[in-house]
Coordinates of C-alpha atoms in Angstrom, one line a residue:
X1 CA 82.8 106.3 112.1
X2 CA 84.6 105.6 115.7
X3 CA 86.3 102.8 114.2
X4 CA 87.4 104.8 111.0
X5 CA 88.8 107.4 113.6
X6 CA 90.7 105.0 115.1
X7 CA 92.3 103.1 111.8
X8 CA 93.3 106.6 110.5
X9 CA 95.3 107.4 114.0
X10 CA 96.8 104.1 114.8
X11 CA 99.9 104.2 112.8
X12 CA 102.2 107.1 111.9
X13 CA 101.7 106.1 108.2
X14 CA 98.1 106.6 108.8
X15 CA 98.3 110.1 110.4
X16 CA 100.5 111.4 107.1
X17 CA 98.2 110.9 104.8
X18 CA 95.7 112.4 106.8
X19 CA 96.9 115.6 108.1
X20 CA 96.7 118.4 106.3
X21 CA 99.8 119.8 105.3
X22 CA 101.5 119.6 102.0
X23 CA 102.5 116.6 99.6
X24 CA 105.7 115.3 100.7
X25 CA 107.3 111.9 100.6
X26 CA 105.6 110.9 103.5
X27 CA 102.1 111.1 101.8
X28 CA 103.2 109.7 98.6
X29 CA 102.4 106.1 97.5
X30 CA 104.9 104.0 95.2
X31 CA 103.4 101.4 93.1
X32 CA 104.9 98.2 92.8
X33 CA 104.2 94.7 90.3
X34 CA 104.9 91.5 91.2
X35 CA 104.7 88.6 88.7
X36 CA 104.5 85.5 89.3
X37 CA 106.9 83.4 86.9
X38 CA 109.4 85.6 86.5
X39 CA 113.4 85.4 86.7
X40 CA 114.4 88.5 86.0
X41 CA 112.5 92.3 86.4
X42 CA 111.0 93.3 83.0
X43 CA 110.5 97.3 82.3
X44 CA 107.3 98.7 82.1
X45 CA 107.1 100.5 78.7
X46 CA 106.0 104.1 78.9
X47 CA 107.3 104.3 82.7
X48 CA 110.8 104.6 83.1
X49 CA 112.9 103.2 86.2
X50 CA 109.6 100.9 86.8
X51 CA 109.1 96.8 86.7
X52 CA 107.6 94.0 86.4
X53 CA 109.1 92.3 89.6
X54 CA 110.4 89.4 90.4
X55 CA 109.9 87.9 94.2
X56 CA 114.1 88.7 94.7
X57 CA 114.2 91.8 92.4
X58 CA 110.9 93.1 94.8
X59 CA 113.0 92.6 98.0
X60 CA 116.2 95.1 96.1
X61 CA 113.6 97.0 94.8
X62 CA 112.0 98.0 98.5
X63 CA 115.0 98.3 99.8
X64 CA 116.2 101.3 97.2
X65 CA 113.1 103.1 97.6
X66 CA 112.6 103.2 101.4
X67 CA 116.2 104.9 101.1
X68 CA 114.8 107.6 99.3
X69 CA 112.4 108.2 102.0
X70 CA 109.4 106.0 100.6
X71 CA 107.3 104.4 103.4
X72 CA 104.5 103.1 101.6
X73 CA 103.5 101.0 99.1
X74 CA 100.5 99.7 96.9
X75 CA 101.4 96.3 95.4
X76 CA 99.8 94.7 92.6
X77 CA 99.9 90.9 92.3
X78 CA 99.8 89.3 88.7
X79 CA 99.4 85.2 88.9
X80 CA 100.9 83.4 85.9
X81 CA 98.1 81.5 85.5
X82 CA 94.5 82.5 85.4
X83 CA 91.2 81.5 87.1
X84 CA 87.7 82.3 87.7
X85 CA 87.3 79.7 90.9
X86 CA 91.0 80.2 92.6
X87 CA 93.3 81.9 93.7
X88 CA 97.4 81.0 94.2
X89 CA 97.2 81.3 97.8
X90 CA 100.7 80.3 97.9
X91 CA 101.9 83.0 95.6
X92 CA 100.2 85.9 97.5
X93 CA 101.1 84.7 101.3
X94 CA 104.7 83.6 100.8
X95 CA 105.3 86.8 99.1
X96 CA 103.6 89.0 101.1
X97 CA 104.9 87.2 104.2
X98 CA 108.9 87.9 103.1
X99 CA 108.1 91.8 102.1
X100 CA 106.4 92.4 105.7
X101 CA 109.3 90.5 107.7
X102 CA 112.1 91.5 105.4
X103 CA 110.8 95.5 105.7
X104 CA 108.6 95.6 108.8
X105 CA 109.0 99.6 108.7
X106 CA 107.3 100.2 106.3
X107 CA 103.2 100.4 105.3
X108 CA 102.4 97.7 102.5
X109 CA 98.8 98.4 100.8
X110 CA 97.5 95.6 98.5
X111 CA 95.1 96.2 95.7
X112 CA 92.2 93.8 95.8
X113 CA 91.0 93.8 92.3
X114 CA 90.4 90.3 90.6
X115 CA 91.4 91.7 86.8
X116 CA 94.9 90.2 87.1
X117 CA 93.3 86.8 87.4
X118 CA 90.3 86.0 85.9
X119 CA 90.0 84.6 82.5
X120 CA 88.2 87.4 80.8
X121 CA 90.6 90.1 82.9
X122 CA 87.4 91.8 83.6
X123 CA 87.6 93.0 87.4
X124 CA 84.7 90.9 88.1
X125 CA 82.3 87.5 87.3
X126 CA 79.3 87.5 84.9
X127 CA 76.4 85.8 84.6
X128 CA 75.5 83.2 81.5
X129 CA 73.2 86.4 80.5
X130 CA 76.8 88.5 80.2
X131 CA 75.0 90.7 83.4
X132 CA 77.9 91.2 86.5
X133 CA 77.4 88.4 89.1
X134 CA 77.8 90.5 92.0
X135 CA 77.4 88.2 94.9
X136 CA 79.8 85.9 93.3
X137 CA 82.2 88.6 92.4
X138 CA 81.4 90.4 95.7
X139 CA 82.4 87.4 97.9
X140 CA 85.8 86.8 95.3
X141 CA 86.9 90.4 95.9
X142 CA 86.3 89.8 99.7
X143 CA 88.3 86.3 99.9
X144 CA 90.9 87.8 98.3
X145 CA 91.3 90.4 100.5
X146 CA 91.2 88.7 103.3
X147 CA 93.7 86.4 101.7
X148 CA 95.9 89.3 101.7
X149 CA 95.3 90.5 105.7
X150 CA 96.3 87.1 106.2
X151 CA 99.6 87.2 104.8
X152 CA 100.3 90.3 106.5
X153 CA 99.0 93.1 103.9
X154 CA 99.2 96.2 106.6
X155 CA 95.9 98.3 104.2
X156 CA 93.5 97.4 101.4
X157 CA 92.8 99.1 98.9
X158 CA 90.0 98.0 96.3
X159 CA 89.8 98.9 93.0
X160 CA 86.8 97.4 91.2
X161 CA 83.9 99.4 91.6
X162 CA 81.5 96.6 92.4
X163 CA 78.9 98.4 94.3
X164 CA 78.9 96.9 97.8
X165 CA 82.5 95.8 97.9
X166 CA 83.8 98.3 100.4
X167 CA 80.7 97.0 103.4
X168 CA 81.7 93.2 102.4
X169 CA 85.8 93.7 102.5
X170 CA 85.1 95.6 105.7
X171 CA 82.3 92.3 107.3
X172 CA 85.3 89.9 106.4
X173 CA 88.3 91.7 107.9
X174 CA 86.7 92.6 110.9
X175 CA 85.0 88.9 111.7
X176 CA 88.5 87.4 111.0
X177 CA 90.4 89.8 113.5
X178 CA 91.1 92.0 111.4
X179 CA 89.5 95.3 112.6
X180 CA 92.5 97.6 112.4
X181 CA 93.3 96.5 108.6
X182 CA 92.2 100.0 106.9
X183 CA 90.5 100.3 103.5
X184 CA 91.9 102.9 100.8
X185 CA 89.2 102.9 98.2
X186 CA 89.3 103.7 95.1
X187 CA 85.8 105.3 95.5
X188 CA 85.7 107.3 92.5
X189 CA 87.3 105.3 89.5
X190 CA 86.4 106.3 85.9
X191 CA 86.5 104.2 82.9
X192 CA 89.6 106.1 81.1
X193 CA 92.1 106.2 78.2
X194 CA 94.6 106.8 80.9
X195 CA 95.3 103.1 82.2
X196 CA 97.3 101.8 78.6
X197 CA 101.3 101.0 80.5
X198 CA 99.4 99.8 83.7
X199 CA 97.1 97.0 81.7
X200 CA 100.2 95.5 80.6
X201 CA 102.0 95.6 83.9
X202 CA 98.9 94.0 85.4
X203 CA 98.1 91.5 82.2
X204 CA 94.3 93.0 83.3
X205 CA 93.2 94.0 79.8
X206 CA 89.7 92.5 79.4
X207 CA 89.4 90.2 76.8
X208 CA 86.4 91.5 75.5
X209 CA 84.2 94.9 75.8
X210 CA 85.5 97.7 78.2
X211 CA 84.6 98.5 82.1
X212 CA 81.6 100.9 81.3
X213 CA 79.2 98.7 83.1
X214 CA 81.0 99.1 86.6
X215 CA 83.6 101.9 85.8
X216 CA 82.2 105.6 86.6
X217 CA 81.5 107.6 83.0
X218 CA 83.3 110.6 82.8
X219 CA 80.6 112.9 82.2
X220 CA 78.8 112.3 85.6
X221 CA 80.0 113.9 88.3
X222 CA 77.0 113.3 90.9
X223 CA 77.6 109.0 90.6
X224 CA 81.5 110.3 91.1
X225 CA 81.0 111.9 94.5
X226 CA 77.8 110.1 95.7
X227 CA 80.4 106.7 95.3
X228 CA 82.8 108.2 97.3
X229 CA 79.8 109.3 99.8
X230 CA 79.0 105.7 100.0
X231 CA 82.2 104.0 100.4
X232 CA 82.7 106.2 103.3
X233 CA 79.5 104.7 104.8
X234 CA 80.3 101.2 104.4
X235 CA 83.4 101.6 106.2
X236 CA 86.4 103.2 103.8
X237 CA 89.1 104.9 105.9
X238 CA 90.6 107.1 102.7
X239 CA 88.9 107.6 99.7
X240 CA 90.9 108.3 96.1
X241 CA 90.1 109.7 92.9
X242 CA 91.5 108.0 89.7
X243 CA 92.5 108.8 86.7
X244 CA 94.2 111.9 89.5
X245 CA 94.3 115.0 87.0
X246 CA 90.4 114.2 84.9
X247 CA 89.0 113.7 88.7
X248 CA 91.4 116.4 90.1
X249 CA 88.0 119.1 90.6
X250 CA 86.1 116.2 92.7
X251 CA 88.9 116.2 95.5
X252 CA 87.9 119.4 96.8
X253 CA 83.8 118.2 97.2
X254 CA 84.2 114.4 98.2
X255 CA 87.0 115.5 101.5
X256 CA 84.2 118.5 102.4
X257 CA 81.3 115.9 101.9
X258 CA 82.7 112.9 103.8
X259 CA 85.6 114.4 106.3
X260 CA 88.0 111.5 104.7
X261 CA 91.0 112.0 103.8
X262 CA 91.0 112.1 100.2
X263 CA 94.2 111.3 97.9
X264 CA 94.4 111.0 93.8
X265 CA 96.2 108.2 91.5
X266 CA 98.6 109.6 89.1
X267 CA 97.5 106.7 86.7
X268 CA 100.0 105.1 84.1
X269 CA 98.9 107.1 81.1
X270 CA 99.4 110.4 83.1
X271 CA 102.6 109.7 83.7
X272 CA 104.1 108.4 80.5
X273 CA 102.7 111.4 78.6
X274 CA 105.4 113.3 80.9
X275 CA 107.6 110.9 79.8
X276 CA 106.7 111.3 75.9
X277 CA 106.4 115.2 76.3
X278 CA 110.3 115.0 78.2
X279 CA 111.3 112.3 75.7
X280 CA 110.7 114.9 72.4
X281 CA 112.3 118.0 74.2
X282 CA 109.0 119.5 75.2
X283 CA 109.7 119.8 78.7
X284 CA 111.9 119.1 81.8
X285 CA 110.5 115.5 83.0
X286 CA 110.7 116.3 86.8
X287 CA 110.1 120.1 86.8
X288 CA 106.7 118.6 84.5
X289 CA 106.1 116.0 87.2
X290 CA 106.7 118.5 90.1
X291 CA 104.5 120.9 88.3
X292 CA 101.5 118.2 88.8
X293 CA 102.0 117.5 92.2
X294 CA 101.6 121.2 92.8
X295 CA 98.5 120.5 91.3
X296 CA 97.3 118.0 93.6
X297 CA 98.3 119.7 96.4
X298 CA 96.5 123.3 95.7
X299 CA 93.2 120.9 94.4
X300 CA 93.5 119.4 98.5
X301 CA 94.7 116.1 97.9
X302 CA 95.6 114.2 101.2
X303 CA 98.3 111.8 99.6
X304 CA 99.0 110.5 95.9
X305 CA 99.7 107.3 94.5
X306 CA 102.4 107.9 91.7
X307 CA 105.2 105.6 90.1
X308 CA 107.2 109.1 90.4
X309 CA 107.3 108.7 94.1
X310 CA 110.6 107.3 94.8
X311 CA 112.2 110.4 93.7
X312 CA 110.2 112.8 95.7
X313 CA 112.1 113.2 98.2
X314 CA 114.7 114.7 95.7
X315 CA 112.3 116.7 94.2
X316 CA 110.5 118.4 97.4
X317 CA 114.1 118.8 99.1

């Protein structure tokens, strides 16, 4: 717990999403795709004004947003190719190298799960028997995070629900010098209908069945805060609830149960059905989306990740 104290203080990023006070632009996260491959930004459909990035269109990109007042970031990496016994090494540190020297002020989170590269886009490895291989997939999850605090990546942030993946990203960071690399966990992640525009972004769609097996079921809110309890115990420095708005009554009881500061995902699906709703006259896109961060805020949310903040600053002024 001393060293999560001492993560959460040690940068001014760090301390706004902690403190207390109300959602601003300072404790919102923008989301961000990379693709390897590309030679020119593709749209994301269902999410206006967001990309597919190319490793140039990334650097513009950045550079537009921490205009509008954006310091921080959660970047997803999507390989070209895919592989269940590799990574693109090269891919991940050249790129994450240039974004951290190009923009040094600024806070660069990188979401460890493995769904954008293994064959079956399932976020983790399974036995012959079709059970999870959890040591396997445990020690892939780790690699690549530390592949990431290599590069540069200033937070983690794991998404994959593999129990166990939060105390073994937290052994390897810390044994490779990197003790002061916080974790943002996604520490209570349900299998949703939500995450439709993001799958395509992230080419993660599994290739066959759904997430059940490691994904938290909707229904059960106990496993949803007692993963959140345990995260926190194997070493996460913020916790996040995700889909944000169907998990928005578990912020209130996982910050009171842990003392973490606790934030929500504003998932893709979320967010395009303000889009849909704005697109067929039903309602004022950003007065919608402004509505919903209210939302967040009153429910106690410490930060949000959204695709909307880039114009939160506008919004909130």
């Amino acid at each position: 717990m001393k060293k999560q104290t001492l993560r959460l203080r040690s940068s001014q990023y760090l301390r706004n999403l902690g403190e207390t006070g109300s959602l601003n632009v300072n404790k919102m996260i923008q989301p961000l795709f990379l693709a390897e491959g590309l030679f020119e930004k593709e749209p994301i459909k269902g999410l206006p004004g967001v990309y597919r990035d190319t490793n140039q269109s990334i650097l513009t990109q950045i550079e537009s947003d921490l205009k509008t007042g954006v310091s921080q970031f959660l970047l997803f990496m999507v390989p070209k190719d895919k592989s269940d016994t590799s990574f693109p090494k090269d891919f991940y540190h050249s790129n994450i190298s240039l974004i951290k020297k190009t923009f040094p002020n600024m806070f660069l989170w990188l979401d460890t799960c493995i769904c954008s590269v293994t064959t079956t886009g399932h976020c983790c490895h399974f036995h012959k028997s079709g059970t999870i291989d959890l040591d396997l997939t445990l020690k892939r999850l780790s690699d690549l995070a530390l592949i990431y605090a290599d590069a540069g990546a200033d937070g983690i942030a794991p998404s994959d629900m593999m129990d166990g993946r939060v105390g073994s990203h937290r052994r390897i960071l810390d044994a490779n010098g990197h003790t002061m690399v916080p974790i943002m966990s996604y520490s209570t992640k349900f299998k949703s209908n939500f995450y439709g525009p993001f799958r395509g972004a992230a080419d993660s769609s599994p290739q066959f069945g759904d997430r059940s097996g490691y994904q938290l079921d909707v229904r059960d809110r106990d496993t949803a805060i007692h993963t959140s309890i345990r995260d926190k115990e194997e070493g996460a420095d913020l916790l996040m609830v995700k889909p944000g708005m169907t998990a928005i009554d578990l912020i209130g009881p996982i910050k009171e149960k842990t003392g973490l500061p606790t934030g929500a995902y504003q998932v893709s699906g979320e967010y395009a059905s303000l889009v849909y709703l704005a697109n067929e006259g039903f309602l004022n896109f950003e007065d919608g989306l402004k509505e919903t961060w209210d939302v967040f805020r009153r429910a106690g949310s410490s930060y949000l990740i959204t695709y909307g903040a880039r114009i939160a600053q506008r919004l909130y002024s």
